[in-house]
Structures are given as C-alpha cells and as structure tokens.
Coordinates of C-alpha atoms and ligand atoms in Angstrom, one line a residue:
M142 CA -25.7 -13.8 -8.6
K143 CA -23.8 -17.0 -9.5
L144 CA -20.1 -16.5 -8.4
E145 CA -19.4 -20.0 -9.9
D146 CA -20.2 -18.9 -13.4
L147 CA -18.3 -15.6 -13.4
R148 CA -15.3 -15.5 -15.5
R149 CA -13.5 -13.1 -17.8
D150 CA -10.7 -13.7 -20.2
F151 CA -8.0 -11.4 -20.0
G152 CA -5.2 -10.3 -22.6
R153 CA -6.3 -6.7 -23.7
F154 CA -2.7 -5.5 -22.8
I155 CA 0.6 -6.8 -23.8
F156 CA 3.5 -6.8 -21.4
N157 CA 7.0 -7.9 -22.5
P158 CA 9.2 -9.0 -19.4
D159 CA 12.1 -8.6 -21.7
Q160 CA 11.5 -4.8 -21.9
A161 CA 10.9 -4.4 -18.1
G162 CA 14.3 -3.0 -17.3
Q163 CA 16.2 -4.1 -14.0
S164 CA 14.7 -1.7 -11.5
P165 CA 11.4 -3.0 -10.0
A166 CA 10.8 0.4 -8.3
L167 CA 11.1 2.2 -11.8
L168 CA 8.7 -0.5 -13.1
L169 CA 6.3 -0.1 -10.4
K170 CA 6.3 3.7 -10.9
K171 CA 5.7 3.2 -14.7
W172 CA 2.6 1.0 -13.9
L173 CA 1.3 3.5 -11.4
E174 CA 1.7 6.2 -13.9
E175 CA -0.3 4.2 -16.4
A176 CA -3.0 3.6 -13.8
E177 CA -3.0 7.5 -13.1
D178 CA -3.3 8.1 -16.9
R179 CA -6.2 5.8 -17.0
H180 CA -7.8 7.9 -14.2
I181 CA -8.2 4.8 -12.0
P182 CA -9.6 6.0 -8.8
E183 CA -7.5 5.3 -5.9
F184 CA -4.8 4.0 -8.0
N185 CA -2.3 4.3 -5.3
A186 CA -4.3 2.1 -2.9
M187 CA -2.5 -0.9 -1.8
V188 CA -3.4 -3.9 0.5
I189 CA -0.8 -4.4 3.3
S190 CA -0.8 -7.6 5.1
T191 CA 1.0 -8.0 8.5
V192 CA 1.4 -10.9 10.7
G193 CA 1.8 -10.6 14.5
V194 CA 3.1 -12.8 17.1
N195 CA 0.1 -15.1 17.0
G196 CA 1.0 -15.9 13.4
R197 CA -2.3 -14.9 11.8
P198 CA -2.2 -12.7 8.9
S199 CA -4.2 -9.6 8.5
S200 CA -4.9 -7.2 5.6
R201 CA -6.1 -3.8 4.9
V202 CA -6.1 -1.1 2.4
V203 CA -3.6 2.0 2.9
L204 CA -2.3 4.6 0.4
L205 CA 1.1 4.6 -1.1
K206 CA 2.6 8.0 -0.2
G207 CA 6.0 7.7 -1.8
I208 CA 8.2 5.1 -3.8
E209 CA 12.0 5.5 -4.0
E210 CA 14.5 2.7 -5.0
D211 CA 14.9 1.5 -1.4
G212 CA 11.2 1.8 -0.2
L213 CA 7.5 2.3 -0.5
S214 CA 5.9 4.4 2.2
F215 CA 2.6 4.9 3.8
Y216 CA 1.3 6.7 6.9
T217 CA -0.9 5.3 9.8
N218 CA -1.4 5.1 13.6
Y219 CA 1.6 3.3 15.3
E220 CA -0.8 1.9 17.9
S221 CA -3.2 0.5 15.2
R222 CA -3.5 -3.2 14.9
K223 CA -0.9 -2.9 11.9
G224 CA 1.3 -1.0 14.1
H225 CA 1.3 -3.4 16.7
E226 CA 1.7 -6.3 14.5
L227 CA 4.7 -4.4 12.6
A228 CA 6.4 -3.8 16.0
E229 CA 6.1 -7.6 16.7
N230 CA 7.1 -8.7 13.1
P231 CA 8.4 -6.3 10.6
Q232 CA 7.8 -8.5 7.6
A233 CA 5.1 -7.4 5.6
S234 CA 3.6 -7.7 1.9
L235 CA 1.9 -5.0 -0.2
L236 CA -0.6 -5.8 -3.0
F237 CA -1.8 -3.4 -5.8
F238 CA -4.7 -4.4 -8.2
W239 CA -5.7 -2.6 -11.2
K240 CA -8.5 -4.2 -12.8
E241 CA -8.8 -1.7 -15.7
L242 CA -5.3 -2.8 -16.7
E243 CA -5.6 -6.4 -15.9
R244 CA -2.5 -6.2 -13.5
Q245 CA -1.6 -7.0 -10.0
V246 CA 1.9 -6.2 -8.2
R247 CA 3.0 -7.9 -5.0
V248 CA 5.8 -6.6 -3.0
E249 CA 7.4 -8.2 0.0
G250 CA 10.0 -7.0 2.6
I251 CA 10.7 -5.6 5.9
V252 CA 9.0 -2.5 7.2
E253 CA 10.7 0.3 9.0
K254 CA 9.4 3.4 10.9
M255 CA 10.3 6.8 9.4
S256 CA 11.8 9.4 11.4
Y257 CA 9.8 11.7 13.4
E258 CA 10.9 14.5 11.2
Q259 CA 9.8 12.9 8.0
S260 CA 6.4 12.0 9.6
K261 CA 5.9 15.9 11.1
K262 CA 6.9 17.0 7.3
Y263 CA 4.0 14.8 6.0
F264 CA 1.4 15.2 8.8
S265 CA 1.7 19.3 8.3
S266 CA 1.1 18.8 4.4
R267 CA -2.2 17.0 5.2
P268 CA -5.6 18.9 5.2
L269 CA -6.5 20.2 8.8
D270 CA -9.5 17.7 9.3
S271 CA -7.1 14.8 8.6
Q272 CA -4.6 16.2 11.1
I273 CA -7.3 16.5 13.7
S274 CA -8.9 13.1 13.2
A275 CA -5.2 11.4 13.1
L276 CA -4.7 13.0 16.4
L277 CA -8.0 12.1 18.1
S278 CA -9.2 8.6 16.7
P279 CA -7.6 5.9 18.6
Q280 CA -7.4 3.9 15.4
S281 CA -8.1 0.1 15.8
R282 CA -9.5 0.4 19.5
P283 CA -13.2 -0.3 20.3
I284 CA -15.3 2.6 20.6
K285 CA -19.3 2.6 21.3
D286 CA -20.2 4.7 18.3
L287 CA -18.7 7.5 16.3
D288 CA -20.7 10.2 18.2
A289 CA -18.0 10.8 21.2
L290 CA -15.2 10.9 18.7
K291 CA -17.3 13.6 16.5
S292 CA -17.9 15.7 19.6
E293 CA -14.2 15.5 20.4
I294 CA -13.3 16.7 16.9
A295 CA -16.0 19.5 17.1
A296 CA -14.5 20.6 20.5
Y297 CA -11.1 20.7 19.0
N298 CA -12.2 22.5 16.2
Q299 CA -13.6 25.4 18.4
L300 CA -9.9 25.8 19.7
H301 CA -8.7 27.0 16.2
Q302 CA -5.4 25.2 16.8
K303 CA -3.2 23.4 14.2
P304 CA -2.2 20.0 15.9
A305 CA 1.2 19.0 16.1
C306 CA 2.1 15.5 14.7
P307 CA 1.5 13.0 17.4
L308 CA 4.3 10.7 18.3
F309 CA 1.9 7.6 17.9
W310 CA 1.3 8.6 14.2
G311 CA 3.7 8.5 11.4
G312 CA 5.2 6.9 8.3
Y313 CA 6.7 3.7 7.5
Q314 CA 8.7 2.4 4.6
L315 CA 8.6 -1.1 3.3
K316 CA 12.1 -2.0 2.0
P317 CA 11.5 -4.5 -0.5
D318 CA 13.4 -7.7 -1.5
Y319 CA 10.8 -9.2 -3.6
F320 CA 8.5 -7.8 -6.5
E321 CA 6.1 -9.8 -8.7
F322 CA 4.4 -7.9 -11.7
W323 CA 1.4 -10.0 -13.0
Q324 CA -0.2 -9.0 -16.2
G325 CA -3.3 -10.8 -17.3
G326 CA -3.0 -13.0 -20.6
A327 CA -5.5 -14.7 -23.0
K328 CA -6.4 -18.4 -22.1
R329 CA -4.9 -18.1 -18.6
L330 CA -1.6 -17.6 -19.9
H331 CA -0.5 -14.8 -17.5
Q332 CA 2.9 -12.9 -17.4
R333 CA 4.4 -13.3 -13.9
L334 CA 7.7 -11.5 -13.8
I335 CA 9.6 -11.6 -10.4
F336 CA 12.7 -9.6 -9.1
E337 CA 14.4 -11.1 -6.1
Q338 CA 17.1 -9.2 -4.4
K339 CA 20.4 -11.2 -3.8
D340 CA 23.7 -9.6 -2.7
S341 CA 22.2 -6.1 -3.3
Q342 CA 21.2 -7.1 -6.8
W343 CA 17.8 -7.5 -8.6
I344 CA 17.7 -11.0 -10.2
K345 CA 14.7 -11.4 -12.6
G346 CA 12.7 -14.6 -13.1
Q347 CA 9.4 -15.8 -14.2
L348 CA 6.7 -17.8 -12.6
A349 CA 4.2 -20.1 -14.3
P350 CA 0.7 -18.8 -14.1
Ligands
FMN4 C1 -9.0 3.4 -0.1 C2 -8.5 3.3 1.5 C3 -7.4 4.1 1.9 C4 -6.9 3.9 3.0 N1 -5.7 4.5 3.6 C5 -5.3 4.6 4.6 C6 -4.1 4.8 5.0 O1 -3.3 5.7 4.2 N2 -3.5 4.9 6.4 C7 -4.5 4.0 7.3 O2 -3.9 4.1 8.5 N3 -5.7 3.6 6.9 C8 -6.0 3.9 5.7 N4 -7.2 3.1 5.4 C9 -8.1 2.4 6.4 C10 -7.3 1.0 6.8 O3 -8.1 0.2 5.7 C11 -7.6 0.5 7.9 O4 -9.2 0.4 8.4 C12 -7.2 1.2 9.1 O5 -5.9 1.6 8.7 C13 -6.9 0.3 10.5 O6 -6.5 -0.9 10.3 P1 -5.9 -1.8 11.3 O7 -6.9 -2.0 12.3 O8 -5.6 -3.1 10.5 O9 -4.3 -1.3 11.8 C14 -7.5 3.2 4.1 C15 -8.8 2.4 3.7 C16 -9.2 2.5 2.1 C17 -10.6 1.7 1.9

C-alpha cells in the first residue's frame, strides 16, 4: 500500500449552489434521499464530534434518526463518553460522507436532550434485543470482556420482560447554526456551499476548496 500515491479525481456529479434553495435542512434531506436511492449502506451514519471540559475533541459514528428544520436527532447512552462531554459542553459537529456521491456535509450547533417522553417513544419502537442491550450495557465504561454482559443479557431474556426506557438512555437533538455542503469537483475545484444562521435567517455563501 502506498498511501502517498493514492488519489482520485472527483467531478462525476454536478451540484449547482444557485439551485440549492434556502433551507439547509431540506437540502440535507434531499442528499440523504439521494444516498438512499443509491443503496449506500448506513447512509444515515454520521460522525459526531464532542469536546469536554479538557478541550480534547472526540469523534464516533452514530445514526441520524430524524431531521427537522430545527434539529437533527440521534439516540445514545447519556452516561457514555459523548454523553458526559455533551453535558459539559453542548457544542458539537456532525459529519456525513458519501464517497459514492463524492459528497460531504458538515453541521455544527448546540445539542439538547430530548424529553423522556420522546426518548421512550423511540425506545419502544426498537427491536427487543436493542432495548435490552441499551438497558444492560454501561456504554463507554471499562469491562473485562463481553462475557459478563452476554450472561446478563441471557438472564434478562429468561424473564420475558419488555424493558422500560432507562433514564440514562435517550435522544439528543443538534440545533444547527452552520452547514457546509461539499461536492467533489474535477481538478480539486470542489463546491463548498455554506449556510450560516444570523438573526434567525440562513445566509448562504461559498468557500474556496
Ligand atoms: C455504523 C455505526 C452506527 C452507530 N450508531 C450508534 C448510535 O446510533 N448510537 C450510539 O450510541 N452508538 C452508535 N454507534 C457506536 C458509537 O460509534 C460508539 O462506539 C458509542 O456510541 C460509544 O461512544 P462514546 O464512548 O464516544 O460515547 C455506532 C457505530 C457505528 C459504526
């Protein structure tokens, strides 16, 4: 493998920022739909980066579970590393990358917890196995190995009980104030369309590639 020699030209897709409309949420929805139409696996996967009080960023993949004009939602364990970092500092960034479409989207904003009612509604729509592992797995905390957790799950399964949504698990919504839509172009001339929120308005602009 010669990483330094790897390069590929982009430009298979045309994106005209003048036709992008005025709503970044609608544009993101459109790009997500186009990724789905191409059967891109986990097209709703996004990297979320958080920064705790120590100022050190950390990133991981989560699944986007909802997109509205005022927020992008995902679900996790509130006592995980990301949960702690978001409690310390609600600023976060999201990143989508669809290589098949030569596209990247960056979103930044403030993250808020969903209400317990909203989390509960989503929790009960999940498959039983996912509900049980959300309940029993102390996400992000050290364990010796997976065996103890597997035994706990097996024991829980014997009870034939549907778990209630635990208080330490639920949704977050990122309220965006910044979007960047990146479309790969030929000869490194990529399109970079940004939307910045000012006085409740989305102001569009472009950045050099
Ligand atoms: C494709 C994919 C989807 C994932 N979706 C989620 C998710 O929706 N929620 C979640 O808590 N973790 C999800 N994970 C696991 C996270 O990447 C991460 O391991 C976990 O949330 C713990 O992160 P933390 O220790 O930084 O809090 C996903 C991982 C992958 C690779």
